[in-house]
mmCIF file of C-alpha atoms in Angstrom:
data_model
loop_
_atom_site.group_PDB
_atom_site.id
_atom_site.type_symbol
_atom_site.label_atom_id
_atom_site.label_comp_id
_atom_site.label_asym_id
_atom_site.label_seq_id
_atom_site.Cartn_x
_atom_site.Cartn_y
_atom_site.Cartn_z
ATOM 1 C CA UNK A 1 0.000 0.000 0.000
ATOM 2 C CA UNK A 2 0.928 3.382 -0.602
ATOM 3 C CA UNK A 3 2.258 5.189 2.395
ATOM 4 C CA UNK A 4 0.486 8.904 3.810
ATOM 5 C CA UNK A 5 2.472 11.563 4.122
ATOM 6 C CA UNK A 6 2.183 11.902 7.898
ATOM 7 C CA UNK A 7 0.588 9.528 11.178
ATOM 8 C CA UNK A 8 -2.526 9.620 11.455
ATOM 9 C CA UNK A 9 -3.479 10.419 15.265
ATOM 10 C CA UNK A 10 -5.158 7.122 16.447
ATOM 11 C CA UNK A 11 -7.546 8.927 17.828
ATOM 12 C CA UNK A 12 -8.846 9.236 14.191
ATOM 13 C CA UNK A 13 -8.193 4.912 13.915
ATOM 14 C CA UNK A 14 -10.626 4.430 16.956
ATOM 15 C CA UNK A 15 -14.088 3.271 16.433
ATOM 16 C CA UNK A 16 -16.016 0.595 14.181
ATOM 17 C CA UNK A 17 -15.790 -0.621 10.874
ATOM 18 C CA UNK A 18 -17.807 -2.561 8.657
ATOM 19 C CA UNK A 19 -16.366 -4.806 5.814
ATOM 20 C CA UNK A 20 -18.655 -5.881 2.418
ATOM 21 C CA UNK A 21 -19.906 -9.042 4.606
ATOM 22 C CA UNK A 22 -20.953 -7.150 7.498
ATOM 23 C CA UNK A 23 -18.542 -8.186 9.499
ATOM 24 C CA UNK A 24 -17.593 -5.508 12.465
ATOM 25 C CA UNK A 25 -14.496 -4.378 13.320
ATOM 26 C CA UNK A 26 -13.537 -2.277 16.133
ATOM 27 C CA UNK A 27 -10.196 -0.219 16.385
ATOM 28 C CA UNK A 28 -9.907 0.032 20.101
ATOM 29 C CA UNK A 29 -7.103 1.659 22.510
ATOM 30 C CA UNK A 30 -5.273 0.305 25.391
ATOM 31 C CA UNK A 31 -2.827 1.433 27.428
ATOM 32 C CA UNK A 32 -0.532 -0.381 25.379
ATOM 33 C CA UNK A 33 -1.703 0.367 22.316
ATOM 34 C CA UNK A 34 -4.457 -0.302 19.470
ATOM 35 C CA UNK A 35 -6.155 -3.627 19.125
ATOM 36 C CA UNK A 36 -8.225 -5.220 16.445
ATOM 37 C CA UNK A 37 -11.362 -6.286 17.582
ATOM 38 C CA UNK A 38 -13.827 -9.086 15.929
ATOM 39 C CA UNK A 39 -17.426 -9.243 17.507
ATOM 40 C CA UNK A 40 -16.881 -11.203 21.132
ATOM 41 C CA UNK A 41 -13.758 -12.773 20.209
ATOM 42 C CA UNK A 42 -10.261 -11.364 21.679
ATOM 43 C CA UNK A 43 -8.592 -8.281 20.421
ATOM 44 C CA UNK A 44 -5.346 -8.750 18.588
ATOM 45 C CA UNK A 45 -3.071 -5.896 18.636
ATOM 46 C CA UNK A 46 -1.778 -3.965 16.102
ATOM 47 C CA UNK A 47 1.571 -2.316 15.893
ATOM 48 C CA UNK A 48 2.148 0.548 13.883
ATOM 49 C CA UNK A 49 4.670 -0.123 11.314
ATOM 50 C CA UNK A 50 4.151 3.114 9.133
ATOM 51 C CA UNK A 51 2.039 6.528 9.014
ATOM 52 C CA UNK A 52 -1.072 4.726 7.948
ATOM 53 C CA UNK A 53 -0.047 1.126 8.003
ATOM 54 C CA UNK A 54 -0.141 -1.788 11.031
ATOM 55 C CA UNK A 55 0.205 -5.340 11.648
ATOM 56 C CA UNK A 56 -1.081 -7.773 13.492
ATOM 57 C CA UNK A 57 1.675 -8.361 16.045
ATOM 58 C CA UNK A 58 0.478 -12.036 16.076
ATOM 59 C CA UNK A 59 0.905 -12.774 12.722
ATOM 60 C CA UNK A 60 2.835 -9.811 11.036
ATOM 61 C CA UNK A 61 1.768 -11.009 7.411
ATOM 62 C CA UNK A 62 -1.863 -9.445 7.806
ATOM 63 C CA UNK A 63 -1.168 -5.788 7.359
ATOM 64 C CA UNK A 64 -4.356 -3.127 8.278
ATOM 65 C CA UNK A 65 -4.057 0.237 6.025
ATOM 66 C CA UNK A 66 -5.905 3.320 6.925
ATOM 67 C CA UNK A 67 -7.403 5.122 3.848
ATOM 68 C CA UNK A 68 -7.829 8.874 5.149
ATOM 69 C CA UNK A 69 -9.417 11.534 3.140
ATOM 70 C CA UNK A 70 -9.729 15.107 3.865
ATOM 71 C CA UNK A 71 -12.773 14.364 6.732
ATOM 72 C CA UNK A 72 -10.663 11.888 8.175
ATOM 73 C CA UNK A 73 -10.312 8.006 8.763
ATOM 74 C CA UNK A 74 -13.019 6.444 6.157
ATOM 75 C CA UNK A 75 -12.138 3.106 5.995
ATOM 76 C CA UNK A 76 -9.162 0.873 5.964
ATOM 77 C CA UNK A 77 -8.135 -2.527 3.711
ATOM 78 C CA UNK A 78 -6.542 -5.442 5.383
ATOM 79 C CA UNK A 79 -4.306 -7.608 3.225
ATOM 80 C CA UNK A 80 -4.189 -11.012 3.985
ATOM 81 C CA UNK A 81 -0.792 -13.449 1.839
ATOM 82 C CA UNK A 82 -2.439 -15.538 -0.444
ATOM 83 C CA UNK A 83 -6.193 -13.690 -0.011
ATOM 84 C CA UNK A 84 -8.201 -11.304 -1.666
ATOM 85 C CA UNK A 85 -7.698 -7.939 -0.026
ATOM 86 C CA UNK A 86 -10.651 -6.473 2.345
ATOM 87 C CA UNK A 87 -12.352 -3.136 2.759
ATOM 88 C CA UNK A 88 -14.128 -2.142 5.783
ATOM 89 C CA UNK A 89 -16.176 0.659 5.905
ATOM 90 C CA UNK A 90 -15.746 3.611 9.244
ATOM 91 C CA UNK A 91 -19.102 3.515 10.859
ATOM 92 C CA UNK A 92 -20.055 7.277 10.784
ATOM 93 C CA UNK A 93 -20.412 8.634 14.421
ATOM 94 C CA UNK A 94 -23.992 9.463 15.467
ATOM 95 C CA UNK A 95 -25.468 11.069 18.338
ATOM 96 C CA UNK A 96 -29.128 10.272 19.179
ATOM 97 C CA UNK A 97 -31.424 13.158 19.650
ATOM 98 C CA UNK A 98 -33.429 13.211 23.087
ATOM 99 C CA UNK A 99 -36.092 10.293 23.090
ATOM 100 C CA UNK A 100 -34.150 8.364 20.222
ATOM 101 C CA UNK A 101 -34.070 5.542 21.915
ATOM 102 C CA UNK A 102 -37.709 5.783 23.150
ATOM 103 C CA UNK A 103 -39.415 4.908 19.823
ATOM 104 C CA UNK A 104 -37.438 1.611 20.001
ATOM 105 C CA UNK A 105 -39.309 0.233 23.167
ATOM 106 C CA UNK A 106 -41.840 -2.514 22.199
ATOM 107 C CA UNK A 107 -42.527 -6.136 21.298
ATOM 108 C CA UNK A 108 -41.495 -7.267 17.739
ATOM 109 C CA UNK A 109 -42.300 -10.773 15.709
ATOM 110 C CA UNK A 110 -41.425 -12.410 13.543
ATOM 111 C CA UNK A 111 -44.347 -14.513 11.864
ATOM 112 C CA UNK A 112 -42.049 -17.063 9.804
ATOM 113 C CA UNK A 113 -39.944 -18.130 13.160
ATOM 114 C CA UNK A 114 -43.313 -17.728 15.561
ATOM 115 C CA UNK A 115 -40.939 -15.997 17.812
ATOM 116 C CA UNK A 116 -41.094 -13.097 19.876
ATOM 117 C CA UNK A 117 -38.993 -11.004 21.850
ATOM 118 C CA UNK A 118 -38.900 -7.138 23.292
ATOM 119 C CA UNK A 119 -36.982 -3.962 23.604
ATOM 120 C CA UNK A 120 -36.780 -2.055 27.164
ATOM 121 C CA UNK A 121 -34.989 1.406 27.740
ATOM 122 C CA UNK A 122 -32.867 1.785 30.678
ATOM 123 C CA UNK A 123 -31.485 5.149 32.201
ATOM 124 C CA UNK A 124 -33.121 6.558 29.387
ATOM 125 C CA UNK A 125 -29.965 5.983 26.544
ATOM 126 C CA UNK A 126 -29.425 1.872 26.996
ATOM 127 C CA UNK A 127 -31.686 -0.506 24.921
ATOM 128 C CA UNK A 128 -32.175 -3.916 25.865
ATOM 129 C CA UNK A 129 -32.706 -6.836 24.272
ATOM 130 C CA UNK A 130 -35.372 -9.352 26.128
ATOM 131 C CA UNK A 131 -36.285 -13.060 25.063
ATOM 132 C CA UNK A 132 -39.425 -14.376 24.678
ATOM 133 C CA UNK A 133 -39.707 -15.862 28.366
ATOM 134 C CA UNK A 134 -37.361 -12.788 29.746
ATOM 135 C CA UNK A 135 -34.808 -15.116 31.174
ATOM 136 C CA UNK A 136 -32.048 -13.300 28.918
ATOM 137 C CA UNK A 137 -31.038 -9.404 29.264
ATOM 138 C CA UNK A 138 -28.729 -8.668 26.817
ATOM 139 C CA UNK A 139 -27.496 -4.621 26.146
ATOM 140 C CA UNK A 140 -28.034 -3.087 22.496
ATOM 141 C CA UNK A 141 -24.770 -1.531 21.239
ATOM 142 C CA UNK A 142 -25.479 1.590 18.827
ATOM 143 C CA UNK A 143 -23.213 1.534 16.138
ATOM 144 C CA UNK A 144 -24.554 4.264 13.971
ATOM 145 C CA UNK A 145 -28.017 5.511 13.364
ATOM 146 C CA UNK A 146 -30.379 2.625 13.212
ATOM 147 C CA UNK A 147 -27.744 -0.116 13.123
ATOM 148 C CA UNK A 148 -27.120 -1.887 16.183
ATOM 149 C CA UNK A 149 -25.671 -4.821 17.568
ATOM 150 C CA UNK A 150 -26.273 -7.475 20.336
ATOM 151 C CA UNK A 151 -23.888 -10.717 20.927
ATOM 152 C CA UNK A 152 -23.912 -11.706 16.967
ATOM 153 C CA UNK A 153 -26.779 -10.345 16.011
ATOM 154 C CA UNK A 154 -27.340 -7.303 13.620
ATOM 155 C CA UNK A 155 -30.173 -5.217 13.653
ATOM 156 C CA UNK A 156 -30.924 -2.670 11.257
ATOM 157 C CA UNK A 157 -34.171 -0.529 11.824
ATOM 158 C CA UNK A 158 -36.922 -0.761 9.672
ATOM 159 C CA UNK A 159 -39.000 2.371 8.691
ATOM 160 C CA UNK A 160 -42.316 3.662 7.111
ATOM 161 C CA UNK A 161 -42.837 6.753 5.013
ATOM 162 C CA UNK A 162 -43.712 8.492 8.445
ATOM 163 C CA UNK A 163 -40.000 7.684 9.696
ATOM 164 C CA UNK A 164 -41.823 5.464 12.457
ATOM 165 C CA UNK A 165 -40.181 2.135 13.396
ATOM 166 C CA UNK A 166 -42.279 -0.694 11.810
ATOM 167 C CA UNK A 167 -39.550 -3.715 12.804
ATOM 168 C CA UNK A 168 -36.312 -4.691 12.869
ATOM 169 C CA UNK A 169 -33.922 -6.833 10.466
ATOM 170 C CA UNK A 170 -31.922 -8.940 12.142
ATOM 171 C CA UNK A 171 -28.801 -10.673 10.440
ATOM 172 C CA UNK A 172 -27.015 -13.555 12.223
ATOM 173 C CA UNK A 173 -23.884 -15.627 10.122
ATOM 174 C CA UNK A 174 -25.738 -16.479 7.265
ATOM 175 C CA UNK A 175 -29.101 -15.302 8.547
ATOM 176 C CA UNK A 176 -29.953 -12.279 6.344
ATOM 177 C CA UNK A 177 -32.762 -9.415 6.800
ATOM 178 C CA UNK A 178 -34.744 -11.665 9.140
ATOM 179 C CA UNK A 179 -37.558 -9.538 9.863
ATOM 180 C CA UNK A 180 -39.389 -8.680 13.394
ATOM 181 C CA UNK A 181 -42.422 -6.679 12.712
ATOM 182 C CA UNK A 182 -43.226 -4.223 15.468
ATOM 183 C CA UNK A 183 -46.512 -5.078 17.791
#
């Protein structure tokens, strides 16, 4: 890859990224440095071995290059020896307006799986995820506007023409646009 002309501030690395698959990503920072970090699994951490360019200091073959345009960070391409080369996507930063998350509280279903589950606010900016028989509390993670995440699971927000939420699509490995109508 072709080299910046100065370090980018990893400040600018931080966040999450989404690749063609919709696989996420996370740049995160520890005291020690950045990591790499692939839905639940482990971080792996990167060491900076140019302006723009890091490795994974596990296996220094697979090299992670940050594209930066004049806004910033927009995505960066990992190359792995003897693989096709991958692009994922920055997530662009969003801050809910007051009572965002309220319009998300409900019951959805989904008719094909004759399943059901429901969303509950807490402390009036964490959504919840609740299973059928309640037994399982798991925390939403907003990753931009109306595109979350939970354990595996994906969830992008269905809307009408009035902009109000009508369900949810929820992708899981290959599980695609599974939808949860809202009750």
């Amino acid at each position: 890859p072709a080299e910046a002309a100065k370090e980018i501030p990893k400040e600018e690395l931080l966040g999450g990224y989404l690749s063609e698959e919709e696989l996420i990503i996370r740049i995160l920072e520890e005291p020690d440095g950045l990591y790499w970090r692939e839905g639940n699994n482990n971080p792996w951490k990167l060491n900076r071995v140019g302006n723009a360019l890091y490795e994974w200091e596990a296996n220094t073959k697979i090299k992670v290059y940050f594209n930066q345009k004049s806004a910033g960070v927009e995505s960066f391409t990992v190359y792995y020896p003897g693989s096709e080369d991958r692009v994922h996507t920055k997530l662009k930063a969003f801050e809910p307006s007051q009572g965002y998350y309220q319009d998300f509280v409900g019951n959805y279903e989904s008719r094909e799986l004759d399943m059901k589950f429901s969303i509950q606010l807490k402390d009036q900016n964490q959504l919840y995820y609740l299973s059928e028989d309640q037994n399982d509390e798991v925390p939403l993670e907003l990753l931009q506007k109306d595109f979350f995440k939970f354990d595996d699971f994906k969830v992008k927000v269905s809307r009408g023409a009035n902009q109000e939420i009508e369900g949810l699509l929820v992708n899981f490995g290959r599980v695609k646009n599974l939808d949860f109508r809202k009750e």
